[in-house]
């Protein structure tokens, strides 16, 4: 998790579970998970903005494929990422930030990432009415295929031996 979490927040309570292995990560840290190389692009170690803006943004790379995992960041963090590391943002797959909220996935951010596939993790009939139609339209205007957990259920993405992307939708939303 990123730095600066309030012990009473959801993330803080999860970190306090006995036996939980907590690692505080910030921009520049790298980890390997199986064949995946994870690079932390956000936040800075001294970031103290709101919880969403402190979400980890990870670039995951394996076998020549890139996935950008954006947590719940909003427009301020997107602009920070564009300022520090726009060249590192390009990815095949974008996990859309903040459940597709209108405060995420700006035009300039989307142009830098230039994904072919966007995944939106969002609950059915959520009280926030995520994802924003504006964000979905923006993705579609960039010819990005959009998959949503509220419509498509579980989404599994893998790559075949020749590098072709395989998408499985093993079950509809529950």
Short mmCIF file of C-alpha atoms in Angstrom, two decimals:
data_model
loop_
_atom_site.label_atom_id
_atom_site.label_comp_id
_atom_site.label_asym_id
_atom_site.label_seq_id
_atom_site.Cartn_x
_atom_site.Cartn_y
_atom_site.Cartn_z
CA UNK A 1 0.00 0.00 0.00
CA UNK A 2 1.01 3.60 -0.42
CA UNK A 3 2.23 5.75 2.47
CA UNK A 4 0.17 7.86 4.85
CA UNK A 5 -2.93 5.77 5.53
CA UNK A 6 -5.09 6.65 8.52
CA UNK A 7 -5.19 3.64 10.87
CA UNK A 8 -9.00 4.02 11.05
CA UNK A 9 -9.49 3.93 7.26
CA UNK A 10 -10.46 0.75 5.43
CA UNK A 11 -6.85 0.25 4.25
CA UNK A 12 -5.55 0.99 7.74
CA UNK A 13 -7.88 -1.59 9.30
CA UNK A 14 -6.85 -4.20 6.71
CA UNK A 15 -3.19 -3.53 7.46
CA UNK A 16 -3.87 -4.05 11.18
CA UNK A 17 -5.22 -7.60 10.74
CA UNK A 18 -2.93 -9.93 12.70
CA UNK A 19 -0.46 -11.60 10.38
CA UNK A 20 -1.07 -9.17 7.51
CA UNK A 21 2.13 -8.56 5.57
CA UNK A 22 2.22 -4.84 4.83
CA UNK A 23 4.71 -3.19 2.50
CA UNK A 24 4.63 0.54 2.00
CA UNK A 25 5.50 1.35 -1.59
CA UNK A 26 6.06 4.61 -3.42
CA UNK A 27 7.21 5.92 -6.79
CA UNK A 28 10.25 4.09 -8.10
CA UNK A 29 9.84 0.91 -6.04
CA UNK A 30 9.86 -2.33 -7.98
CA UNK A 31 8.70 -5.83 -7.09
CA UNK A 32 8.44 -9.13 -8.93
CA UNK A 33 5.31 -11.24 -8.64
CA UNK A 34 5.78 -14.46 -10.56
CA UNK A 35 6.79 -13.46 -14.08
CA UNK A 36 5.40 -9.95 -13.62
CA UNK A 37 7.63 -6.96 -12.93
CA UNK A 38 5.71 -4.29 -11.02
CA UNK A 39 6.90 -0.69 -11.00
CA UNK A 40 5.28 1.84 -8.68
CA UNK A 41 4.57 5.07 -10.58
CA UNK A 42 2.57 6.81 -7.84
CA UNK A 43 2.47 8.11 -5.08
CA UNK A 44 5.59 9.90 -3.91
CA UNK A 45 6.77 8.73 -0.47
CA UNK A 46 5.67 11.96 1.23
CA UNK A 47 2.24 12.25 -0.46
CA UNK A 48 -0.48 13.29 1.98
CA UNK A 49 -3.41 14.15 -0.29
CA UNK A 50 -6.74 12.37 0.07
CA UNK A 51 -6.97 8.59 0.14
CA UNK A 52 -7.91 8.23 -3.52
CA UNK A 53 -4.99 10.36 -4.64
CA UNK A 54 -2.62 8.18 -2.57
CA UNK A 55 -3.69 5.00 -4.35
CA UNK A 56 -0.89 2.96 -5.80
CA UNK A 57 -0.47 3.18 -9.55
CA UNK A 58 1.44 0.16 -10.80
CA UNK A 59 2.85 -0.64 -14.20
CA UNK A 60 2.84 -4.44 -14.59
CA UNK A 61 5.04 -5.89 -17.34
CA UNK A 62 5.48 -9.47 -18.54
CA UNK A 63 6.31 -11.11 -21.86
CA UNK A 64 6.24 -7.81 -23.70
CA UNK A 65 2.80 -6.81 -22.38
CA UNK A 66 2.01 -3.83 -20.19
CA UNK A 67 -0.92 -3.31 -17.83
CA UNK A 68 -1.50 -0.03 -15.98
CA UNK A 69 -3.26 -0.51 -12.63
CA UNK A 70 -4.54 2.85 -11.42
CA UNK A 71 -6.32 2.20 -8.13
CA UNK A 72 -8.70 5.03 -7.19
CA UNK A 73 -6.58 7.98 -8.37
CA UNK A 74 -8.36 11.03 -9.68
CA UNK A 75 -7.45 13.96 -11.92
CA UNK A 76 -4.74 15.45 -9.67
CA UNK A 77 -2.77 12.19 -9.57
CA UNK A 78 -3.25 11.69 -13.32
CA UNK A 79 -1.72 15.12 -13.94
CA UNK A 80 1.12 14.28 -11.56
CA UNK A 81 1.77 11.07 -13.51
CA UNK A 82 1.74 12.97 -16.81
CA UNK A 83 4.30 15.41 -15.39
CA UNK A 84 6.71 12.84 -14.00
CA UNK A 85 6.48 9.83 -16.22
CA UNK A 86 4.24 10.19 -19.27
CA UNK A 87 6.52 7.96 -21.35
CA UNK A 88 6.10 5.11 -18.85
CA UNK A 89 2.29 5.20 -18.95
CA UNK A 90 1.76 3.51 -22.32
CA UNK A 91 0.03 0.17 -21.75
CA UNK A 92 -1.91 -2.48 -23.61
CA UNK A 93 -4.51 -2.67 -20.84
CA UNK A 94 -5.76 0.07 -18.54
CA UNK A 95 -7.54 -0.75 -15.30
CA UNK A 96 -9.68 2.40 -15.30
CA UNK A 97 -9.21 4.46 -12.15
CA UNK A 98 -11.83 5.08 -9.50
CA UNK A 99 -14.44 2.75 -11.02
CA UNK A 100 -14.75 5.00 -14.06
CA UNK A 101 -15.63 8.09 -12.04
CA UNK A 102 -15.88 11.35 -13.99
CA UNK A 103 -12.87 12.55 -11.96
CA UNK A 104 -10.61 10.01 -13.66
CA UNK A 105 -9.44 8.95 -17.13
CA UNK A 106 -8.91 12.44 -18.52
CA UNK A 107 -8.37 12.96 -22.23
CA UNK A 108 -4.66 13.71 -21.79
CA UNK A 109 -4.15 10.69 -19.52
CA UNK A 110 -5.92 8.40 -21.97
CA UNK A 111 -3.81 9.72 -24.84
CA UNK A 112 -0.62 8.95 -22.89
CA UNK A 113 -1.70 5.43 -21.93
CA UNK A 114 -3.18 4.62 -25.37
CA UNK A 115 -4.65 1.26 -24.28
CA UNK A 116 -6.36 -1.27 -26.52
CA UNK A 117 -8.46 -2.64 -23.65
CA UNK A 118 -9.96 -0.89 -20.61
CA UNK A 119 -11.24 -2.78 -17.59
CA UNK A 120 -13.68 -1.09 -15.24
CA UNK A 121 -14.20 -2.68 -11.83
CA UNK A 122 -17.62 -1.54 -10.66
CA UNK A 123 -20.60 -2.94 -8.78
CA UNK A 124 -24.01 -3.31 -10.34
CA UNK A 125 -26.45 -0.48 -9.57
CA UNK A 126 -23.87 1.25 -7.35
CA UNK A 127 -25.00 4.38 -5.51
CA UNK A 128 -22.35 6.50 -7.27
CA UNK A 129 -23.66 5.57 -10.74
CA UNK A 130 -20.18 4.55 -11.84
CA UNK A 131 -18.85 4.39 -14.45
CA UNK A 132 -19.51 7.87 -15.76
CA UNK A 133 -21.00 7.82 -19.26
CA UNK A 134 -18.47 10.54 -20.14
CA UNK A 135 -15.56 8.23 -19.31
CA UNK A 136 -17.07 5.30 -21.23
CA UNK A 137 -17.71 7.54 -24.25
CA UNK A 138 -14.16 8.92 -24.06
CA UNK A 139 -12.73 5.39 -24.07
CA UNK A 140 -14.93 4.37 -26.99
CA UNK A 141 -13.97 7.52 -28.94
CA UNK A 142 -10.35 6.33 -28.65
CA UNK A 143 -11.38 2.92 -30.06
CA UNK A 144 -10.64 1.22 -26.74
CA UNK A 145 -12.56 -1.96 -26.03
CA UNK A 146 -14.32 -1.60 -22.66
CA UNK A 147 -15.17 -4.46 -20.32
CA UNK A 148 -17.01 -3.83 -17.05
CA UNK A 149 -17.52 -6.12 -14.09
CA UNK A 150 -21.10 -4.86 -13.62
CA UNK A 151 -21.97 -6.00 -17.16
CA UNK A 152 -19.46 -8.75 -17.89
CA UNK A 153 -18.81 -10.28 -14.46
CA UNK A 154 -15.38 -11.78 -13.86
CA UNK A 155 -12.87 -10.76 -16.52
CA UNK A 156 -9.79 -12.93 -17.06
CA UNK A 157 -7.06 -11.74 -19.42
CA UNK A 158 -4.12 -13.90 -20.47
CA UNK A 159 -1.63 -14.12 -23.29
CA UNK A 160 -1.06 -17.14 -25.47
CA UNK A 161 2.29 -18.56 -26.53
CA UNK A 162 2.41 -16.31 -29.59
CA UNK A 163 1.49 -13.23 -27.57
CA UNK A 164 -2.16 -13.05 -28.61
CA UNK A 165 -4.48 -11.63 -25.98
CA UNK A 166 -7.13 -14.02 -24.67
CA UNK A 167 -10.12 -12.64 -22.79
CA UNK A 168 -12.41 -14.94 -20.85
CA UNK A 169 -15.69 -13.97 -19.25
CA UNK A 170 -16.35 -17.09 -17.14
CA UNK A 171 -19.59 -15.87 -15.65
CA UNK A 172 -21.92 -12.93 -15.71
CA UNK A 173 -22.19 -10.46 -12.88
CA UNK A 174 -23.51 -11.91 -9.68
#
